[in-house]
PDB file of C-alpha atoms and ligand atoms in Angstrom:
ATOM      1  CA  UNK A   8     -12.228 -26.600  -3.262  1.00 49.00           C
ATOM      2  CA  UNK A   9     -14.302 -27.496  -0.648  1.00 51.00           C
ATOM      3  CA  UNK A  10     -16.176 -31.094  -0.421  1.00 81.00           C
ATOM      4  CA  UNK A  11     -19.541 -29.214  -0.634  1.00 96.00           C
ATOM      5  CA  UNK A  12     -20.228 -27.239  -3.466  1.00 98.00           C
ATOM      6  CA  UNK A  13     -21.375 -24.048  -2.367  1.00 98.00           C
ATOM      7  CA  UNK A  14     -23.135 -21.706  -4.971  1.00 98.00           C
ATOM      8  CA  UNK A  15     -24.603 -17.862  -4.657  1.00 98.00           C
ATOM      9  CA  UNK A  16     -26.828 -15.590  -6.793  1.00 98.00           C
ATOM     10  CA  UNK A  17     -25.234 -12.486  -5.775  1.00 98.00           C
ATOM     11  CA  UNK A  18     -27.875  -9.251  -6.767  1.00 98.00           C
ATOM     12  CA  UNK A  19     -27.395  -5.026  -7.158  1.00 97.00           C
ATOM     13  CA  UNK A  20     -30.594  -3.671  -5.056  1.00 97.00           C
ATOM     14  CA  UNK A  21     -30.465  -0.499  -7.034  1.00 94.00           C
ATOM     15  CA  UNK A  22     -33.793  -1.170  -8.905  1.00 93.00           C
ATOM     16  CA  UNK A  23     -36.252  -4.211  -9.332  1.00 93.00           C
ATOM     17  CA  UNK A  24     -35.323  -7.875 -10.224  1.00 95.00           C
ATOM     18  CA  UNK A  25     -36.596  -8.640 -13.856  1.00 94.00           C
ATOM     19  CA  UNK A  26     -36.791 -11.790 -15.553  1.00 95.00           C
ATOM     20  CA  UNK A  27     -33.061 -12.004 -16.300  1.00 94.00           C
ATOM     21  CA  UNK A  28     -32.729 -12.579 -12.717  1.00 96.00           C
ATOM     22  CA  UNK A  29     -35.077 -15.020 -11.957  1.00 97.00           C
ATOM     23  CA  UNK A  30     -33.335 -16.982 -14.647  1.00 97.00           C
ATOM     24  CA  UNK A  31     -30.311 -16.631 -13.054  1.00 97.00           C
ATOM     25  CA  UNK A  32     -30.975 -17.204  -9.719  1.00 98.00           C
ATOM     26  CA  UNK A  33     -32.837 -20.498 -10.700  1.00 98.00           C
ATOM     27  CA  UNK A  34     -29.759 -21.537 -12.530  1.00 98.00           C
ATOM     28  CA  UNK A  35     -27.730 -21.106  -9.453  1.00 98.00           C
ATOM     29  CA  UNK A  36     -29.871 -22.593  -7.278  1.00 98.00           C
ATOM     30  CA  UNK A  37     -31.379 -25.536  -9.313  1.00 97.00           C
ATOM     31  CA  UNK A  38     -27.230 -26.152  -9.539  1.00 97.00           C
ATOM     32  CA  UNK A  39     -26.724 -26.437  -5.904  1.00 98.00           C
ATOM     33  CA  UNK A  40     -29.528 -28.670  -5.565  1.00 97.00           C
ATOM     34  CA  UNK A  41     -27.978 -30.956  -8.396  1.00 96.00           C
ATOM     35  CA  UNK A  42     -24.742 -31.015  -6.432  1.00 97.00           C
ATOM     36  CA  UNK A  43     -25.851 -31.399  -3.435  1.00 97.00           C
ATOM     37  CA  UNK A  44     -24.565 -28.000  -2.427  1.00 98.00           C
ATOM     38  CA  UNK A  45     -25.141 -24.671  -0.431  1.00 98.00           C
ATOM     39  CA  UNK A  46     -27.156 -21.874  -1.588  1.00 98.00           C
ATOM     40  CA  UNK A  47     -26.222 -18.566  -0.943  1.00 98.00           C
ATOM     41  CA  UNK A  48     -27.500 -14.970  -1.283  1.00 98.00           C
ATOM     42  CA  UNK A  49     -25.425 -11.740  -0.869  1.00 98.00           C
ATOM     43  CA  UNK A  50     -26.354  -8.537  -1.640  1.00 98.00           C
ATOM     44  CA  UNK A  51     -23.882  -6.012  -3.453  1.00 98.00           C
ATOM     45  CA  UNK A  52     -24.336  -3.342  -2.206  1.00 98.00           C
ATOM     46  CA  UNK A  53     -20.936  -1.324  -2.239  1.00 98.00           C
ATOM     47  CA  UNK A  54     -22.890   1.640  -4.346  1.00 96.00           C
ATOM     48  CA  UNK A  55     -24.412   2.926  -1.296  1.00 91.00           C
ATOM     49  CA  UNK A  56     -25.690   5.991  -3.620  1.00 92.00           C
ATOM     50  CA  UNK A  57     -27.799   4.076  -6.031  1.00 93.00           C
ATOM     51  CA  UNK A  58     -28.691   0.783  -3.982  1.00 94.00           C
ATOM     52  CA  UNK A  59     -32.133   1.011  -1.618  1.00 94.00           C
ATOM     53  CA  UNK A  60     -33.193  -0.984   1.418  1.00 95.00           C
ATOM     54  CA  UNK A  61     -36.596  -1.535  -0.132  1.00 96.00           C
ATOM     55  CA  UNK A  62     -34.786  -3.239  -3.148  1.00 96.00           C
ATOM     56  CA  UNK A  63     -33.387  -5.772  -0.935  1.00 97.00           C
ATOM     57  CA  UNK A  64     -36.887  -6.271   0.702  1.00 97.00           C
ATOM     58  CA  UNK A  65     -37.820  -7.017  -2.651  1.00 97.00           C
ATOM     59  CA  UNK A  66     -35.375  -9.137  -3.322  1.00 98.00           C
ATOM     60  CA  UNK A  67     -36.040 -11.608  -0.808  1.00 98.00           C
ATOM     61  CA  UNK A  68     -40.184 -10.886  -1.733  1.00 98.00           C
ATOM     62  CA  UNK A  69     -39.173 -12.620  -5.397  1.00 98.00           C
ATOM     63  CA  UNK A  70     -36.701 -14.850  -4.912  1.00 98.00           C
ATOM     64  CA  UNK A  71     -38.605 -16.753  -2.261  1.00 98.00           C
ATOM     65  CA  UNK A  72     -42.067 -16.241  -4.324  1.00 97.00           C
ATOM     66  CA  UNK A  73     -39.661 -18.179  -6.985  1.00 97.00           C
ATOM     67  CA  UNK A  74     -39.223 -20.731  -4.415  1.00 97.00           C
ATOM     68  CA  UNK A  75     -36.083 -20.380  -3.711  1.00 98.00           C
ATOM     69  CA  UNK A  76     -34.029 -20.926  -0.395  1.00 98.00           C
ATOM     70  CA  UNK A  77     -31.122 -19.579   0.978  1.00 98.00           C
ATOM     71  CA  UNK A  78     -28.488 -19.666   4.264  1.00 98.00           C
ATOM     72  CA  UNK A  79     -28.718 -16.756   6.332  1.00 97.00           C
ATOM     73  CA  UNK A  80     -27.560 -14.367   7.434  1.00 96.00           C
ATOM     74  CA  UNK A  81     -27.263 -12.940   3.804  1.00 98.00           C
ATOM     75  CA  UNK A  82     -23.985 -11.115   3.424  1.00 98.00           C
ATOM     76  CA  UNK A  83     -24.276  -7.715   2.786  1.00 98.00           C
ATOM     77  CA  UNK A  84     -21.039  -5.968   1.134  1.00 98.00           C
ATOM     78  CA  UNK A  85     -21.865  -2.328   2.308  1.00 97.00           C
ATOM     79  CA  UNK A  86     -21.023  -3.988   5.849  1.00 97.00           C
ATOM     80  CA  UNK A  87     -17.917  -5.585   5.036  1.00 98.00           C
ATOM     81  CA  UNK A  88     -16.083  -2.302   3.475  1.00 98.00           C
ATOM     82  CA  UNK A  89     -13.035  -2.977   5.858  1.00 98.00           C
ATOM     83  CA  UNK A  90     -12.226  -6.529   4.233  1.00 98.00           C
ATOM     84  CA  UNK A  91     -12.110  -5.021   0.859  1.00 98.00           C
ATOM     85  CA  UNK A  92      -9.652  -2.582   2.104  1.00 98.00           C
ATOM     86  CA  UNK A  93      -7.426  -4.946   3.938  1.00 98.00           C
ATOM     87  CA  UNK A  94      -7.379  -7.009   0.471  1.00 98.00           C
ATOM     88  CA  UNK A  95      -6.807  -4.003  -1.211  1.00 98.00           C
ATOM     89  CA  UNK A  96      -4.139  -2.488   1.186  1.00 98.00           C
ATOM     90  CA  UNK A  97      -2.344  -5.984   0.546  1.00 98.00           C
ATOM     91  CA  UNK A  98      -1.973  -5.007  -3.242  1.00 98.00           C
ATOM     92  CA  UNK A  99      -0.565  -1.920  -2.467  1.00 97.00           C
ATOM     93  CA  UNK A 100       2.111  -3.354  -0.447  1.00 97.00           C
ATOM     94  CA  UNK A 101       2.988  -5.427  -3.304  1.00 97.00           C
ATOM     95  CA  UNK A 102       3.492  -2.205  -5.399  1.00 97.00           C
ATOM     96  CA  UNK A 103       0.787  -3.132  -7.869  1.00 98.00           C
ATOM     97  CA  UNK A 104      -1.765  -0.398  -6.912  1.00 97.00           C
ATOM     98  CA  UNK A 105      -1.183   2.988  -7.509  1.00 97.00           C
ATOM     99  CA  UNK A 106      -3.663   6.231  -6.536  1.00 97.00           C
ATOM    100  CA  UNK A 107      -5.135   8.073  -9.048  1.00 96.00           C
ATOM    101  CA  UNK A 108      -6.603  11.345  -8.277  1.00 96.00           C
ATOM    102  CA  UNK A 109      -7.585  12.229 -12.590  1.00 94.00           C
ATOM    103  CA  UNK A 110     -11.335  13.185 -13.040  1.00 92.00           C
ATOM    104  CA  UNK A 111     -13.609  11.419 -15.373  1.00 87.00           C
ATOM    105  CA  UNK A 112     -13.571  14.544 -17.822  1.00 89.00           C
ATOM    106  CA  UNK A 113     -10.084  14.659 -17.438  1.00 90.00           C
ATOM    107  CA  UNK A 114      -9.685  10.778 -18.360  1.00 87.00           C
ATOM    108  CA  UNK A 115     -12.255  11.157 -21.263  1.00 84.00           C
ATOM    109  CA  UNK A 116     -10.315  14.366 -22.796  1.00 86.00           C
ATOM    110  CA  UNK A 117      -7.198  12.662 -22.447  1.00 85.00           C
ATOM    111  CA  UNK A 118      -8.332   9.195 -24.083  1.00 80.00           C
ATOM    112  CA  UNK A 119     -10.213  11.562 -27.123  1.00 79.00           C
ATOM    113  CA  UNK A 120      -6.645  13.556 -27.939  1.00 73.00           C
ATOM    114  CA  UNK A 121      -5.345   9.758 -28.317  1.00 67.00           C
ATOM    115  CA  UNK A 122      -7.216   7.424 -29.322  1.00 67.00           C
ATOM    116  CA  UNK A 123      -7.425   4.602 -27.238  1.00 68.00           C
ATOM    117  CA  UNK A 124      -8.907   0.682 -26.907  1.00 84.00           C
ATOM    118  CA  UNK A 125     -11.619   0.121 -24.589  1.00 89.00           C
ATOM    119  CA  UNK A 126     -12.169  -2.294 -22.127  1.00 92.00           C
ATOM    120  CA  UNK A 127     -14.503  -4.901 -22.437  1.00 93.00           C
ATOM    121  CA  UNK A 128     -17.492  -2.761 -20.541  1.00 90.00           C
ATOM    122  CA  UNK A 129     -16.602  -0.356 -23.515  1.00 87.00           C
ATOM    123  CA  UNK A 130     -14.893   2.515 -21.510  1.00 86.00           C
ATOM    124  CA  UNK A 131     -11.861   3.681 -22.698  1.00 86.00           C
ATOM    125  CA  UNK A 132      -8.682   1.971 -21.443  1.00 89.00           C
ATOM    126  CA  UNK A 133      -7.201   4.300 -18.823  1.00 91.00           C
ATOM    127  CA  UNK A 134      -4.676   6.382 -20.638  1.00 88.00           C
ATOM    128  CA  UNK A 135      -1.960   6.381 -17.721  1.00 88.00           C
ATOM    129  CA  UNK A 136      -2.274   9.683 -17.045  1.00 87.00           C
ATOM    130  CA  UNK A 137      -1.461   9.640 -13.021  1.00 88.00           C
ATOM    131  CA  UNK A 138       0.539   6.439 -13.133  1.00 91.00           C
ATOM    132  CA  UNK A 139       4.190   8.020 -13.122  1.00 91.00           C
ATOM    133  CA  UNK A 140       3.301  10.692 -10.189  1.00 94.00           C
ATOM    134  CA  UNK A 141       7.017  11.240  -8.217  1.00 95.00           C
ATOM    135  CA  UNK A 142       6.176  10.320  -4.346  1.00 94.00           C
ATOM    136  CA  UNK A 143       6.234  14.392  -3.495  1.00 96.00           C
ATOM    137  CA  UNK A 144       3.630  14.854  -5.884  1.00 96.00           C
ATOM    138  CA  UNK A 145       1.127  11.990  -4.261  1.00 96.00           C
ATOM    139  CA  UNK A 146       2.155  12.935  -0.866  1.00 96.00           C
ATOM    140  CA  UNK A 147       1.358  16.847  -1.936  1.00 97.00           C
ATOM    141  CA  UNK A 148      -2.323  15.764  -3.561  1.00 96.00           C
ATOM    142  CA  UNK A 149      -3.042  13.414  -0.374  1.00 95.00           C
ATOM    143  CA  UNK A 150      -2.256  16.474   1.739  1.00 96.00           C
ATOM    144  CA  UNK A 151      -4.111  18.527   0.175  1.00 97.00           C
ATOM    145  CA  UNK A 152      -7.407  15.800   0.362  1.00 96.00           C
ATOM    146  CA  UNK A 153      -7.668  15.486  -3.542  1.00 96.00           C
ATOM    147  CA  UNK A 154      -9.742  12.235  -3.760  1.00 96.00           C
ATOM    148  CA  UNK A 155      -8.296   8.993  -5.438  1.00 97.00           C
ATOM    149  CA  UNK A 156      -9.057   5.894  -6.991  1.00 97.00           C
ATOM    150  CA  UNK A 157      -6.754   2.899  -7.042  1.00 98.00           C
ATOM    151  CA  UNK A 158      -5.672   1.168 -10.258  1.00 98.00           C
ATOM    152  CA  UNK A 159      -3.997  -1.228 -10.538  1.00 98.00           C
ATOM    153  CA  UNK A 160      -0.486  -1.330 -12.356  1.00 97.00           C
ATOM    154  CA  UNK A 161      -1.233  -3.847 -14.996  1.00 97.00           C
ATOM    155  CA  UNK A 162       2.437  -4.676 -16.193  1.00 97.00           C
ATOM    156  CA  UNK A 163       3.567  -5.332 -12.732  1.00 98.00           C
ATOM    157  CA  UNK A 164       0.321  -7.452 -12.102  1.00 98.00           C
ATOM    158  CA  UNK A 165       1.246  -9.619 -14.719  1.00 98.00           C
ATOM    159  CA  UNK A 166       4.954  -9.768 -14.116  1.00 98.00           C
ATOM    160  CA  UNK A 167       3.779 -11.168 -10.493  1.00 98.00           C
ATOM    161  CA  UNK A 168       1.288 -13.566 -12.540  1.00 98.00           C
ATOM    162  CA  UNK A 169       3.909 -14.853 -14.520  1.00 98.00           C
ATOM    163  CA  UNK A 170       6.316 -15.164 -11.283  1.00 98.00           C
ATOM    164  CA  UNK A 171       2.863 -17.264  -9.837  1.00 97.00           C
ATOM    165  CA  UNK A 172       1.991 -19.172 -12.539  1.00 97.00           C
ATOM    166  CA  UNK A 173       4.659 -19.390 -15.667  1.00 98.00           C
ATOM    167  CA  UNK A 174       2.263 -17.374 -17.815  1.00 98.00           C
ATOM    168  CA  UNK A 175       0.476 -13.846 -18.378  1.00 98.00           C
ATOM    169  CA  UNK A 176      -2.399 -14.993 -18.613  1.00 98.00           C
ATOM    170  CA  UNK A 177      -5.313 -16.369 -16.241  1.00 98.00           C
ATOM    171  CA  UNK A 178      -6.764 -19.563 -16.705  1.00 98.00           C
ATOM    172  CA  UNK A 179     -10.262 -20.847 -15.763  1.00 98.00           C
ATOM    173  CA  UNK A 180     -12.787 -23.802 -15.905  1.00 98.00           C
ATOM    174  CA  UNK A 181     -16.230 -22.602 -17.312  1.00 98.00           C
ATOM    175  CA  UNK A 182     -18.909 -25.538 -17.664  1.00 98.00           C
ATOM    176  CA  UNK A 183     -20.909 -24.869 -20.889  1.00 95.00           C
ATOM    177  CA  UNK A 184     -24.957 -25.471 -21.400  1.00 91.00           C
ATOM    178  CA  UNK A 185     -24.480 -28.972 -21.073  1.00 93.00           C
ATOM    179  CA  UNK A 186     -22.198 -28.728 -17.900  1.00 93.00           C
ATOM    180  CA  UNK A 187     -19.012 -29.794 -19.931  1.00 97.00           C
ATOM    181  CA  UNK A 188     -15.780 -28.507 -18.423  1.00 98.00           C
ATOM    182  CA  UNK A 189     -13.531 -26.327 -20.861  1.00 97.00           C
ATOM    183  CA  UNK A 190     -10.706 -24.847 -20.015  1.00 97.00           C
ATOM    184  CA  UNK A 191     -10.288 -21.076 -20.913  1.00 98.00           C
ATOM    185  CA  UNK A 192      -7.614 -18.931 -21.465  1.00 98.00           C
ATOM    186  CA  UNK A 193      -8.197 -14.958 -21.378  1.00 98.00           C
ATOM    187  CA  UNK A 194      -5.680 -11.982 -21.007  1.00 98.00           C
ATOM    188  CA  UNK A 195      -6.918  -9.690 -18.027  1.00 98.00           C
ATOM    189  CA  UNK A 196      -4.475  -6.797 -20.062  1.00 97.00           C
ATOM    190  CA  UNK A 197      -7.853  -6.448 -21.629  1.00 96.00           C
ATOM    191  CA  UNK A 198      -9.161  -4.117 -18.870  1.00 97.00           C
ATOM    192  CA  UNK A 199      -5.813  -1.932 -19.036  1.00 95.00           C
ATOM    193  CA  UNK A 200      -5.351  -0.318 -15.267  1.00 96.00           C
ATOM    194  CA  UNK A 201      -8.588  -0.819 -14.187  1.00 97.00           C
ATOM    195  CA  UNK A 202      -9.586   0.863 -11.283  1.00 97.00           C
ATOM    196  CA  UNK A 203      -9.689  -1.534  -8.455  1.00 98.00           C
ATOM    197  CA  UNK A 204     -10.668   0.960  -5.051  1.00 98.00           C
ATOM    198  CA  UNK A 205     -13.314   3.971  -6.270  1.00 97.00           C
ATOM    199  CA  UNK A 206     -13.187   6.959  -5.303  1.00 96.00           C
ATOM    200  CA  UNK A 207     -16.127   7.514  -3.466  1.00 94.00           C
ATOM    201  CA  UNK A 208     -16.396   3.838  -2.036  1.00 95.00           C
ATOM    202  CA  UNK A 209     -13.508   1.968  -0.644  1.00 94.00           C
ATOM    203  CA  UNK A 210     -13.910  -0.906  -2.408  1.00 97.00           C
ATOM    204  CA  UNK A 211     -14.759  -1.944  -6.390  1.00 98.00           C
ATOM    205  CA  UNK A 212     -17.283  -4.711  -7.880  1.00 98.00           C
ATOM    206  CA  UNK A 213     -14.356  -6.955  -9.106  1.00 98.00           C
ATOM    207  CA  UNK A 214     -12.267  -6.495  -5.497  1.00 98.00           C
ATOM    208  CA  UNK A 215     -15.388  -7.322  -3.477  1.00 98.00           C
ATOM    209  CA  UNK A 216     -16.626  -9.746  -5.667  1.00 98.00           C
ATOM    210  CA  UNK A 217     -13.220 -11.401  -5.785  1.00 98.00           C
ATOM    211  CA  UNK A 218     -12.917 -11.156  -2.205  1.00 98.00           C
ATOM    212  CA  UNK A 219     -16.594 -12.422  -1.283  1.00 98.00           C
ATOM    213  CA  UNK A 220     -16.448 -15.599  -4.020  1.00 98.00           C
ATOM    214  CA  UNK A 221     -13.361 -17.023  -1.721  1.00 98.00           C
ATOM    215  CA  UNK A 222     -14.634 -15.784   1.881  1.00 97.00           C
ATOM    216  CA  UNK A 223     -17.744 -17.479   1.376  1.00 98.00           C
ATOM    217  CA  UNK A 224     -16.239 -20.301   0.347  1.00 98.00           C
ATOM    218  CA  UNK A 225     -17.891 -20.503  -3.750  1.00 98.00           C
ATOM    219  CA  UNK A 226     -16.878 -22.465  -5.560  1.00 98.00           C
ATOM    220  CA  UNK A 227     -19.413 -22.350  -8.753  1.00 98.00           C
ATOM    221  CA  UNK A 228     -19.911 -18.823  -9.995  1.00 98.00           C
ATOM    222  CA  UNK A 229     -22.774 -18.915 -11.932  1.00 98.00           C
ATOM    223  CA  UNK A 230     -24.112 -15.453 -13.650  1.00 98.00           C
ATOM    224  CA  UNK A 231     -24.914 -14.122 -16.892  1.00 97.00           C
ATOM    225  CA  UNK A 232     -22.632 -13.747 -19.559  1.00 96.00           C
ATOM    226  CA  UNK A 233     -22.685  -9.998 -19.832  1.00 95.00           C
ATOM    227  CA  UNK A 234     -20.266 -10.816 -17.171  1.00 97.00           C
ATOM    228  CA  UNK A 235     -17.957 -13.606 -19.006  1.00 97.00           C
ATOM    229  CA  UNK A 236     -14.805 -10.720 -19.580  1.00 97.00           C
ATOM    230  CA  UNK A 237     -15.031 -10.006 -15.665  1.00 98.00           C
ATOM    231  CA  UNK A 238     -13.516 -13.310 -14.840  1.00 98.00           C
ATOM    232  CA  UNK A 239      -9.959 -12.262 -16.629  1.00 98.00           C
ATOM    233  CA  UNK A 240      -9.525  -9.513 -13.990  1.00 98.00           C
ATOM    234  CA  UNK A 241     -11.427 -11.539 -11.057  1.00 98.00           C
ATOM    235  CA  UNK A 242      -9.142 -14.453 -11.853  1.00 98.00           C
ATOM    236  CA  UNK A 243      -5.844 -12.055 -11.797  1.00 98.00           C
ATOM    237  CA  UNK A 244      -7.053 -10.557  -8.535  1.00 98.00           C
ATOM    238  CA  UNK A 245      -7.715 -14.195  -6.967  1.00 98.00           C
ATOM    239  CA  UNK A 246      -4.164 -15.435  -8.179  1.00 98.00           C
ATOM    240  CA  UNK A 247      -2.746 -12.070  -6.660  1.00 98.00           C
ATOM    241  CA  UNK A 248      -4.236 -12.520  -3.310  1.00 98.00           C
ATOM    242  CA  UNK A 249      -3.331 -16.333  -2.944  1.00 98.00           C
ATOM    243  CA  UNK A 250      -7.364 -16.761  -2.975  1.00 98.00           C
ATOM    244  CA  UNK A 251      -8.814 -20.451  -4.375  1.00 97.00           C
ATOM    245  CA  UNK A 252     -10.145 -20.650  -8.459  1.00 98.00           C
ATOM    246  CA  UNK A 253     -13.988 -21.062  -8.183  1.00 98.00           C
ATOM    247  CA  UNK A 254     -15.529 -23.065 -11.663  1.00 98.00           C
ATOM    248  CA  UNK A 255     -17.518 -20.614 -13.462  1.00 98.00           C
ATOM    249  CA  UNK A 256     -21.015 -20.847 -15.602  1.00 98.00           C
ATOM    250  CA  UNK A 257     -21.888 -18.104 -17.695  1.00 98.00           C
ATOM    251  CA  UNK A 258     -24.990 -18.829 -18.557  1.00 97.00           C
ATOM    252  CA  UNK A 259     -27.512 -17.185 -21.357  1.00 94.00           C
ATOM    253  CA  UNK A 260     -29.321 -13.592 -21.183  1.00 93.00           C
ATOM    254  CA  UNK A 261     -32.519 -12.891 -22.041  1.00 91.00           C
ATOM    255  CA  UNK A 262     -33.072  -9.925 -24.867  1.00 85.00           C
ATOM    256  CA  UNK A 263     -36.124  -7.957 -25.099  1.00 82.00           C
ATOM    257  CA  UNK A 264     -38.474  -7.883 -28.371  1.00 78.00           C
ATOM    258  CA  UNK A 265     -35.101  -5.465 -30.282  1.00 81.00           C
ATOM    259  CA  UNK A 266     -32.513  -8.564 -29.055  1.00 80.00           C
ATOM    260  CA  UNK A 267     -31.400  -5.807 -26.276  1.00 81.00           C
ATOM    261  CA  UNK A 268     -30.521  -7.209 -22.815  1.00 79.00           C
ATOM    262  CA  UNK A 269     -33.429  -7.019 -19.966  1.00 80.00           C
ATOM    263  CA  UNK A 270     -32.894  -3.810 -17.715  1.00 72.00           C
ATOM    264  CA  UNK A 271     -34.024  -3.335 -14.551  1.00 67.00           C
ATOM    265  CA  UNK A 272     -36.355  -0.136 -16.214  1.00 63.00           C
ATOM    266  CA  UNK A 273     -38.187  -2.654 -18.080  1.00 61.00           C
ATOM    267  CA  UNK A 274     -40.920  -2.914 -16.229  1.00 61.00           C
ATOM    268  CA  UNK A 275     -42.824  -5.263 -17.600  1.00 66.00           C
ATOM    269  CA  UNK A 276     -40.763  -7.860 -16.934  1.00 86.00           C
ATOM    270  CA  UNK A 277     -40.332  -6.778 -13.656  1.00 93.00           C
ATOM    271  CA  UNK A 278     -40.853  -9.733 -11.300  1.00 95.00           C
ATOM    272  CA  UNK A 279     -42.901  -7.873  -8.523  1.00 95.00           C
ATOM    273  CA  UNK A 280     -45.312  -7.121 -11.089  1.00 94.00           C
ATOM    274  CA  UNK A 281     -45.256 -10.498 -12.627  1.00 94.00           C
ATOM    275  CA  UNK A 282     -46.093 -11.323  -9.097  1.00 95.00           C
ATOM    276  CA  UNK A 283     -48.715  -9.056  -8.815  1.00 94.00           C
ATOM    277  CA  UNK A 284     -50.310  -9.697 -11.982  1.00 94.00           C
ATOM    278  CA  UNK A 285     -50.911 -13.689 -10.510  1.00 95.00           C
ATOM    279  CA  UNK A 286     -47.869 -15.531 -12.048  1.00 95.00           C
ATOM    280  CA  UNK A 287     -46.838 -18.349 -10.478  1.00 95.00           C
ATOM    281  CA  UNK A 288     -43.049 -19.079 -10.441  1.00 95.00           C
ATOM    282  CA  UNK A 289     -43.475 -22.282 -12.784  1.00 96.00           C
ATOM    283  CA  UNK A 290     -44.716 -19.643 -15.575  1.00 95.00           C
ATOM    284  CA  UNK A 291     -41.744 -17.979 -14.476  1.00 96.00           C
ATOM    285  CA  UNK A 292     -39.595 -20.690 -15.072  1.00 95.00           C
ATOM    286  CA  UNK A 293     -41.816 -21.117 -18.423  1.00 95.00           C
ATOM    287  CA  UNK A 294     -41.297 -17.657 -19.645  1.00 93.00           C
ATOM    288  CA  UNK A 295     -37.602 -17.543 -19.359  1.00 93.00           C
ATOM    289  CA  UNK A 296     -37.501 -21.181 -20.652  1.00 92.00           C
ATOM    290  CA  UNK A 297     -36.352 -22.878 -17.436  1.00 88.00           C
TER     291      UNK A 297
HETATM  292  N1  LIG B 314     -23.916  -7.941  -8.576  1.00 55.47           N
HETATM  293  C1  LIG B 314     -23.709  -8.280  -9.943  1.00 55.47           C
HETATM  294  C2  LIG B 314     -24.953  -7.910 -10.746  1.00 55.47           C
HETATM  295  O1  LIG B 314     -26.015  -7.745 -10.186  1.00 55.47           O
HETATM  296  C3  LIG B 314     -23.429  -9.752 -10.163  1.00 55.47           C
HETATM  297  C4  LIG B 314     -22.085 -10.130  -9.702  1.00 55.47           C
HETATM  298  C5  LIG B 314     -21.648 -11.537 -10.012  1.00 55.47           C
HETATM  299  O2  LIG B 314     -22.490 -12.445 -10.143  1.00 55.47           O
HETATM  300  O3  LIG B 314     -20.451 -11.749 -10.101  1.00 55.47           O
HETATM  301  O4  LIG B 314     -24.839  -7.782 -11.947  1.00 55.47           O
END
């Protein structure tokens, strides 16, 4: 770990920051002011389909409205696709990716014949079916330009974890509300062969995100705890690519009226409009009890 703490708030631009996000990026950054440490922003980006340019406008519109400040440049992950790969390309050499070329109907009619666990983002645990392909057979789909997604081969991931680190399982310091250190235990096996390159982009959130946390040099994650099960696979992927353990903080979401978690087509918590309607950012902080 570096000396200076160096923290990020790391936004999707593929719609408009809400409230959950203002409460998160004040967490973040009212940490790295405590510590004495860096802010950072980076945009993720990687789902070139779905995010907009005029998000990330936006973005930088409400977090500095917030009054928040950041180091540029900001990293931007749809401009860093080749560093994914070469992370990725590393796995493969290790034997613990392997391409899959299934469908999603194909995956969901196979995992509804059997029926399978899910994964913690509830989708249903890959049910292996390209993960014994003979080398002819991937050389013959390749050849004939049948697009792929890498998985990763779980058992062999955690036979190299256990090589590593004596155990299969990760480990991981997450400071709680009152920024007391625990130390957690978690089984990434949870997320089965998860896919780790997409098919249509040439990276995945938990590879870039993995890859980002140690290139920037973070080394307290902080982010909502919708994202708390991520860290089992982020954590195998950092021990797998020899990349440093970052302390984490999960902090609190905020739920609607119906307890449901803020989306970003809830629009009236939509901090552009909060903005627009004359908020300031200490009734921001006051509204998501900051
Ligand atoms: N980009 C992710 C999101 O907007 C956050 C990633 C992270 O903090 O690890 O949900």
């Amino acid at each position: 770990m570096s000396a200076q703490p160096v923290l990020r708030f790391a936004p999707s631009p593929n719609g408009e920051l809400h409230l959950g996000h203002a409460l998160s990026a004040l967490i973040g950054f009212d940490m790295a002011q405590k510590l004495g440490g860096r802010f950072l922003l980076r945009i993720e980006d990687i789902d070139t389909t779905r995010c907009r340019d005029e998000h990330i406008t936006q973005i930088f519109e409400d977090l500095a409205w917030l009054g928040l400040k950041w180091e540029e440049p900001v990293l931007r992950q749809s401009e860093h696709f080749g560093t994914y790969q070469a992370a990725a390309n590393w796995l493969k050499r290790a034997g613990l990716l392997y391409p899959c070329f299934a469908t999603r109907s194909e995956i969901a009619e196979k995992a509804q014949s059997a029926p399978h666990a899910v994964d913690p983002d509830g989708a249903p645990l890959y049910p292996g079916l390209h993960k014994h392909l003979s080398a002819p057979e991937i050389a013959a789909r390749l050849g004939r330009g049948e697009p792929f997604a890498l998985r990763i081969h779980m058992d062999r991931a955690l036979n190299a974890l256990e090589g590593m680190t004596g155990s299969r399982l990760v480990t991981f310091t997450e400071l709680d509300e009152d920024d007391r250190p625990q130390r957690i235990e978690m089984d990434p096996a949870e997320w089965g062969d998860a896919v780790i390159v997409r098919k249509d982009v040439p990276a995945s959130y938990h590879l870039a995100v993995t890859v980002d946390d140690a290139r920037q040099g973070i080394t307290h994650v902080t982010r909502g705890r919708d994202l708390y099960p991520a860290t089992s696979l982020q954590r195998l992927l950092q021990v797998l690519l020899g990349l440093p353990e970052p302390v984490y903080h999960h902090h609190r979401l905020l739920t609607d009226a119906e307890g449901r978690k803020l989306s970003k087509s809830a629009r009236d918590t939509s901090l552009r409009d909060l903005h627009r309607q004359g908020l300031d950012a200490l009734q921001i902080r006051q509204k998501v009890g900051y």
